[in-house]
Amino acid sequence: KQWYQRRVRDKRRTLDPAFHKKFLKILMEKMNEKASKVSNYLESLPDKKNINILPILERTALEVVWCCGFNMTEDIITTEESPINQAVADIFRVGAMKIFNGLTFWIPGTFKAEKKAAV
C-alpha cells in the first residue's frame, strides 16, 4: 500500500502545476477570448441560416490548444485555409489511414480474401 501512495503522490506533484488555480484562471481567460471571437465570427457570417458549424468548431478547438498549450498566437478561427489547420488535418488523415490499414488484418474474412487473391 505504501508504494501505491508514493506513486500517486509523485504523480500528483507532477500534475499539480498544470492544474493550479492561477494557471487555470489564465487558461479560462484565454478560452473566453476565443469563445467571444467565435461568437463575433458567427455573427459576421452573411448566411446565418445555413452554417456548417463543424469546421468552425474544429478550428476553434485547434486555436484554443494552439493558444493555451503552446502559447502561440495565430488567427485560425477566421482563416479557413490556415497552414496550421491544414497540417493538423494532414497529420490526422495519415494517422487514421495507418490505423485503419493496420486493423484490416484483424477484420474477419479479409485475410482469407487476400490469400485467395494471391493464389
Coordinates of N, CA and C in Angstrom, one line a residue:
K1 N 0.8 -1.2 0.0 CA 0.0 0.0 0.0 C 0.9 1.3 0.0
Q2 N 2.0 1.2 0.6 CA 2.9 2.4 0.7 C 3.4 2.8 -0.7
W3 N 3.8 1.8 -1.5 CA 4.4 2.1 -2.8 C 3.3 2.7 -3.7
Y4 N 2.1 2.3 -3.5 CA 1.0 2.9 -4.3 C 0.8 4.4 -3.8
Q5 N 0.8 4.7 -2.6 CA 0.6 6.0 -2.1 C 1.8 6.9 -2.5
R6 N 3.0 6.4 -2.5 CA 4.1 7.2 -3.0 C 4.0 7.5 -4.5
R7 N 3.5 6.5 -5.3 CA 3.4 6.6 -6.7 C 2.3 7.7 -7.0
V8 N 1.2 7.6 -6.3 CA 0.1 8.6 -6.5 C 0.6 10.0 -6.1
R9 N 1.3 10.1 -5.0 CA 1.8 11.4 -4.5 C 2.8 12.0 -5.5
D10 N 3.6 11.1 -6.1 CA 4.6 11.6 -7.1 C 3.9 12.1 -8.3
K11 N 2.9 11.4 -8.8 CA 2.2 11.8 -10.0 C 1.4 13.1 -9.7
R12 N 0.8 13.2 -8.5 CA 0.0 14.4 -8.2 C 1.0 15.6 -8.1
R13 N 2.1 15.4 -7.6 CA 3.1 16.5 -7.6 C 3.5 16.9 -9.0
T14 N 3.6 16.0 -9.9 CA 4.0 16.3 -11.2 C 2.8 17.1 -11.9
L15 N 1.6 16.7 -11.7 CA 0.5 17.3 -12.3 C 0.0 18.6 -11.7
D16 N 0.3 18.8 -10.4 CA -0.1 20.0 -9.7 C 0.1 21.3 -10.4
P17 N 1.3 21.6 -10.9 CA 1.4 22.9 -11.5 C 0.5 23.1 -12.7
A18 N 0.2 22.1 -13.4 CA -0.7 22.2 -14.6 C -2.1 22.5 -14.2
F19 N -2.5 22.1 -13.1 CA -3.9 22.3 -12.6 C -4.0 23.3 -11.4
H20 N -3.0 24.1 -11.3 CA -3.1 25.1 -10.2 C -4.1 26.2 -10.5
K21 N -4.7 26.7 -9.5 CA -5.8 27.7 -9.7 C -5.4 28.9 -10.5
K22 N -4.2 29.4 -10.3 CA -3.7 30.6 -11.0 C -3.6 30.3 -12.5
F23 N -3.0 29.1 -12.8 CA -2.8 28.7 -14.2 C -4.2 28.5 -14.9
L24 N -5.1 27.8 -14.2 CA -6.4 27.6 -14.8 C -7.1 28.9 -15.0
K25 N -6.9 29.8 -14.2 CA -7.6 31.1 -14.3 C -7.1 31.8 -15.6
I26 N -5.8 31.7 -15.9 CA -5.2 32.3 -17.1 C -5.8 31.6 -18.3
L27 N -5.9 30.2 -18.2 CA -6.4 29.5 -19.4 C -7.9 29.8 -19.6
M28 N -8.6 30.0 -18.6 CA -10.1 30.3 -18.8 C -10.2 31.7 -19.4
E29 N -9.4 32.6 -19.1 CA -9.4 33.9 -19.7 C -9.2 33.8 -21.2
K30 N -8.2 33.0 -21.6 CA -7.9 32.8 -23.0 C -9.0 32.1 -23.7
M31 N -9.6 31.1 -23.0 CA -10.7 30.3 -23.6 C -11.9 31.3 -23.8
N32 N -12.2 32.1 -22.9 CA -13.2 33.1 -23.0 C -13.0 34.1 -24.2
E33 N -11.8 34.5 -24.4 CA -11.4 35.3 -25.5 C -11.7 34.6 -26.8
K34 N -11.4 33.3 -26.9 CA -11.6 32.5 -28.1 C -13.1 32.3 -28.3
A35 N -13.9 32.2 -27.2 CA -15.3 32.0 -27.4 C -16.0 33.3 -27.9
S36 N -15.5 34.4 -27.4 CA -16.1 35.7 -27.9 C -15.7 35.9 -29.4
K37 N -14.5 35.4 -29.7 CA -14.0 35.6 -31.1 C -14.9 34.7 -32.0
V38 N -15.2 33.5 -31.6 CA -16.1 32.6 -32.4 C -17.5 33.3 -32.5
S39 N -18.0 33.8 -31.4 CA -19.3 34.4 -31.5 C -19.3 35.6 -32.4
N40 N -18.3 36.4 -32.4 CA -18.2 37.5 -33.4 C -18.1 37.1 -34.8
Y41 N -17.3 36.0 -35.0 CA -17.1 35.4 -36.3 C -18.5 34.9 -36.9
L42 N -19.2 34.2 -36.0 CA -20.5 33.6 -36.5 C -21.5 34.8 -36.8
E43 N -21.5 35.8 -36.0 CA -22.3 36.9 -36.3 C -22.0 37.7 -37.6
S44 N -20.7 37.6 -37.9 CA -20.3 38.3 -39.2 C -20.6 37.5 -40.4
L45 N -20.9 36.2 -40.3 CA -21.2 35.4 -41.5 C -22.5 36.0 -42.2
P46 N -22.4 36.0 -43.6 CA -23.6 36.5 -44.3 C -24.8 35.7 -44.2
D47 N -24.7 34.3 -44.3 CA -25.8 33.4 -44.3 C -25.9 32.8 -42.9
K48 N -26.7 33.3 -42.1 CA -26.8 32.8 -40.7 C -27.7 31.6 -40.6
K49 N -28.5 31.3 -41.6 CA -29.4 30.1 -41.5 C -28.7 28.8 -41.9
N50 N -27.8 28.9 -42.8 CA -27.1 27.6 -43.3 C -25.6 27.7 -42.9
I51 N -25.2 27.3 -41.8 CA -23.8 27.4 -41.3 C -23.4 25.9 -41.0
N52 N -22.3 25.6 -41.6 CA -21.6 24.3 -41.3 C -20.7 24.5 -40.1
I53 N -21.2 24.2 -38.9 CA -20.6 24.6 -37.7 C -19.4 23.7 -37.4
L54 N -19.3 22.4 -37.9 CA -18.2 21.5 -37.6 C -16.8 22.1 -37.9
P55 N -16.6 22.6 -39.1 CA -15.2 23.1 -39.3 C -14.9 24.3 -38.5
I56 N -15.9 25.1 -38.1 CA -15.7 26.3 -37.3 C -15.3 25.8 -35.9
L57 N -16.0 24.8 -35.4 CA -15.6 24.3 -34.0 C -14.3 23.6 -34.0
E58 N -14.0 22.9 -35.1 CA -12.6 22.3 -35.2 C -11.5 23.3 -35.2
R59 N -11.7 24.4 -35.9 CA -10.7 25.5 -35.9 C -10.6 26.2 -34.5
T60 N -11.8 26.3 -33.9 CA -11.8 26.9 -32.5 C -11.1 26.0 -31.6
A61 N -11.3 24.7 -31.6 CA -10.6 23.8 -30.7 C -9.1 23.9 -30.9
L62 N -8.7 23.9 -32.2 CA -7.3 24.0 -32.6 C -6.7 25.3 -32.1
E63 N -7.4 26.4 -32.2 CA -6.9 27.7 -31.8 C -6.7 27.7 -30.2
V64 N -7.7 27.1 -29.5 CA -7.6 27.1 -28.1 C -6.4 26.2 -27.6
V65 N -6.2 25.1 -28.3 CA -5.0 24.3 -27.9 C -3.7 25.0 -28.3
W66 N -3.7 25.7 -29.5 CA -2.6 26.4 -30.0 C -2.2 27.5 -29.1
C67 N -3.2 28.2 -28.6 CA -3.0 29.4 -27.7 C -2.7 29.0 -26.3
C68 N -3.5 28.1 -25.7 CA -3.3 27.7 -24.3 C -2.1 26.7 -24.1
G69 N -2.0 25.8 -25.0 CA -1.0 24.7 -24.9 C 0.4 25.2 -25.3
F70 N 0.5 25.9 -26.4 CA 1.8 26.3 -27.0 C 2.1 27.8 -26.8
N71 N 1.1 28.6 -26.3 CA 1.3 30.0 -26.1 C 1.7 30.7 -27.4
M72 N 1.0 30.3 -28.5 CA 1.2 30.9 -29.8 C 0.0 31.7 -30.2
T73 N 0.2 32.7 -31.0 CA -1.0 33.5 -31.4 C -1.1 33.4 -32.9
E74 N -2.1 32.9 -33.5 CA -2.4 33.0 -34.9 C -3.9 32.9 -35.0
D75 N -4.4 33.6 -36.1 CA -5.8 33.6 -36.3 C -6.2 32.4 -37.1
I76 N -6.7 31.3 -36.4 CA -7.0 30.1 -37.0 C -8.6 30.0 -37.2
I77 N -9.3 30.7 -36.3 CA -10.8 30.6 -36.4 C -11.3 31.2 -37.6
T78 N -10.9 32.4 -38.0 CA -11.5 33.1 -39.1 C -10.7 32.8 -40.4
T79 N -9.6 32.2 -40.3 CA -8.8 31.9 -41.6 C -9.1 30.4 -41.9
E80 N -9.9 30.2 -42.9 CA -10.3 28.8 -43.2 C -9.2 28.0 -43.8
E81 N -8.3 28.6 -44.5 CA -7.2 27.8 -45.1 C -5.9 28.1 -44.4
S82 N -5.9 28.0 -43.1 CA -4.7 28.3 -42.3 C -3.7 27.1 -42.5
P83 N -2.4 27.4 -42.6 CA -1.4 26.4 -42.8 C -1.4 25.4 -41.6
I84 N -1.6 25.9 -40.4 CA -1.6 25.1 -39.2 C -2.8 24.1 -39.2
N85 N -4.0 24.6 -39.6 CA -5.2 23.8 -39.8 C -4.9 22.7 -40.8
Q86 N -4.3 23.0 -41.9 CA -4.0 22.0 -43.0 C -3.0 21.0 -42.5
A87 N -2.0 21.4 -41.7 CA -1.0 20.5 -41.2 C -1.6 19.5 -40.2
V88 N -2.5 20.0 -39.3 CA -3.1 19.1 -38.3 C -4.1 18.2 -39.0
A89 N -4.8 18.7 -40.0 CA -5.7 17.8 -40.8 C -4.9 16.7 -41.5
D90 N -3.8 17.0 -42.1 CA -3.0 16.0 -42.8 C -2.4 15.0 -41.8
I91 N -2.0 15.4 -40.6 CA -1.5 14.5 -39.6 C -2.6 13.5 -39.2
F92 N -3.8 14.0 -39.0 CA -4.8 13.1 -38.5 C -5.3 12.2 -39.7
R93 N -5.3 12.7 -40.9 CA -5.6 11.9 -42.1 C -4.6 10.7 -42.2
V94 N -3.4 11.0 -42.2 CA -2.3 10.0 -42.3 C -2.4 9.0 -41.1
G95 N -2.6 9.5 -39.9 CA -2.7 8.7 -38.7 C -3.9 7.7 -38.9
A96 N -5.0 8.2 -39.3 CA -6.2 7.4 -39.5 C -6.0 6.3 -40.5
M97 N -5.3 6.7 -41.6 CA -5.0 5.7 -42.6 C -4.1 4.6 -42.1
K98 N -3.1 5.0 -41.3 CA -2.2 4.0 -40.7 C -2.9 3.1 -39.8
I99 N -3.8 3.6 -39.0 CA -4.5 2.8 -38.0 C -5.4 1.9 -38.8
F100 N -6.2 2.4 -39.7 CA -7.1 1.6 -40.5 C -6.4 0.4 -41.2
N101 N -5.3 0.8 -41.9 CA -4.5 -0.2 -42.6 C -4.0 -1.3 -41.7
G102 N -3.6 -0.9 -40.5 CA -3.1 -1.9 -39.5 C -4.2 -2.8 -39.0
L103 N -5.4 -2.3 -38.9 CA -6.5 -3.1 -38.4 C -7.2 -4.0 -39.4
T104 N -6.9 -3.7 -40.7 CA -7.6 -4.6 -41.7 C -7.2 -6.0 -41.6
F105 N -6.0 -6.3 -41.0 CA -5.6 -7.7 -40.8 C -6.6 -8.4 -39.9
W106 N -7.1 -7.7 -38.9 CA -7.9 -8.3 -37.9 C -9.4 -8.3 -38.2
I107 N -9.8 -7.7 -39.4 CA -11.2 -7.8 -39.8 C -11.5 -9.2 -40.3
P108 N -12.5 -9.8 -39.8 CA -12.8 -11.2 -40.2 C -13.0 -11.3 -41.7
G109 N -12.4 -12.3 -42.3 CA -12.6 -12.5 -43.8 C -11.6 -11.8 -44.7
T110 N -10.9 -10.8 -44.2 CA -10.0 -10.1 -45.1 C -8.8 -10.9 -45.4
F111 N -8.3 -11.6 -44.4 CA -7.1 -12.4 -44.6 C -7.3 -13.5 -45.6
K112 N -8.5 -14.2 -45.5 CA -8.8 -15.2 -46.5 C -9.0 -14.7 -47.9
A113 N -9.6 -13.5 -48.0 CA -9.8 -12.9 -49.3 C -8.4 -12.5 -49.9
E114 N -7.5 -12.0 -49.1 CA -6.2 -11.6 -49.6 C -5.4 -12.9 -50.0
K115 N -5.6 -14.0 -49.3 CA -4.9 -15.2 -49.5 C -5.3 -15.8 -50.9
K116 N -6.7 -15.8 -51.1 CA -7.2 -16.3 -52.3 C -6.8 -15.4 -53.5
A117 N -6.7 -14.1 -53.3 CA -6.3 -13.2 -54.4 C -4.8 -13.5 -54.8
A118 N -4.0 -13.8 -53.8 CA -2.6 -14.1 -54.1 C -2.3 -15.4 -54.9
V119 N -3.3 -16.3 -54.8 CA -3.1 -17.6 -55.4 C -3.5 -17.5 -56.9

